[in-house]
């Protein structure tokens, strides 16, 4: 990506865990207009979720959510600069796996954190 992300966040929801295959997902949010032209065709995930996968290996590439209309979330593991993308919050912390313990002082929203995430795009 040529521009820095709007925000970086962990997501503990079941949908993101299943999609990424990880016990917690970590995403960098980018302005939709800066990313959309670089992605293959999307498919509908859960209701209100649009997802993109690699057409060759089907690895997760990006996700967009109706309640965050101007943003696209890219799994940080596929970004070359992943080591510089520090998470700023946890969303859906109420759905975190009980055995997973991430010891940090980041803000934790029990649900979507949509207010904080929408503020990030402003």
PDB file of C-alpha atoms in Angstrom, residues 19 40 52-61 78:
ATOM      1  CA  UNK A  19     -12.176 -16.603   7.476  1.00  0.00           C
ATOM      2  CA  UNK A  40     -10.259  -9.274  -7.818  1.00  0.00           C
ATOM      3  CA  UNK A  52     -11.950 -10.765  -1.539  1.00  0.00           C
ATOM      4  CA  UNK A  53      -9.667 -13.771  -1.855  1.00  0.00           C
ATOM      5  CA  UNK A  54      -6.716 -14.591  -4.076  1.00  0.00           C
ATOM      6  CA  UNK A  55      -8.079 -16.156  -7.281  1.00  0.00           C
ATOM      7  CA  UNK A  56      -5.179 -18.644  -7.317  1.00  0.00           C
ATOM      8  CA  UNK A  57      -4.773 -19.847  -3.714  1.00  0.00           C
ATOM      9  CA  UNK A  58      -7.954 -18.368  -2.149  1.00  0.00           C
ATOM     10  CA  UNK A  59      -6.028 -16.731   0.701  1.00  0.00           C
ATOM     11  CA  UNK A  60      -7.913 -13.856   2.365  1.00  0.00           C
ATOM     12  CA  UNK A  61      -7.073 -10.499   0.752  1.00  0.00           C
ATOM     13  CA  UNK A  78      -0.190 -10.201   3.779  1.00  0.00           C
TER      14      UNK A  78
END
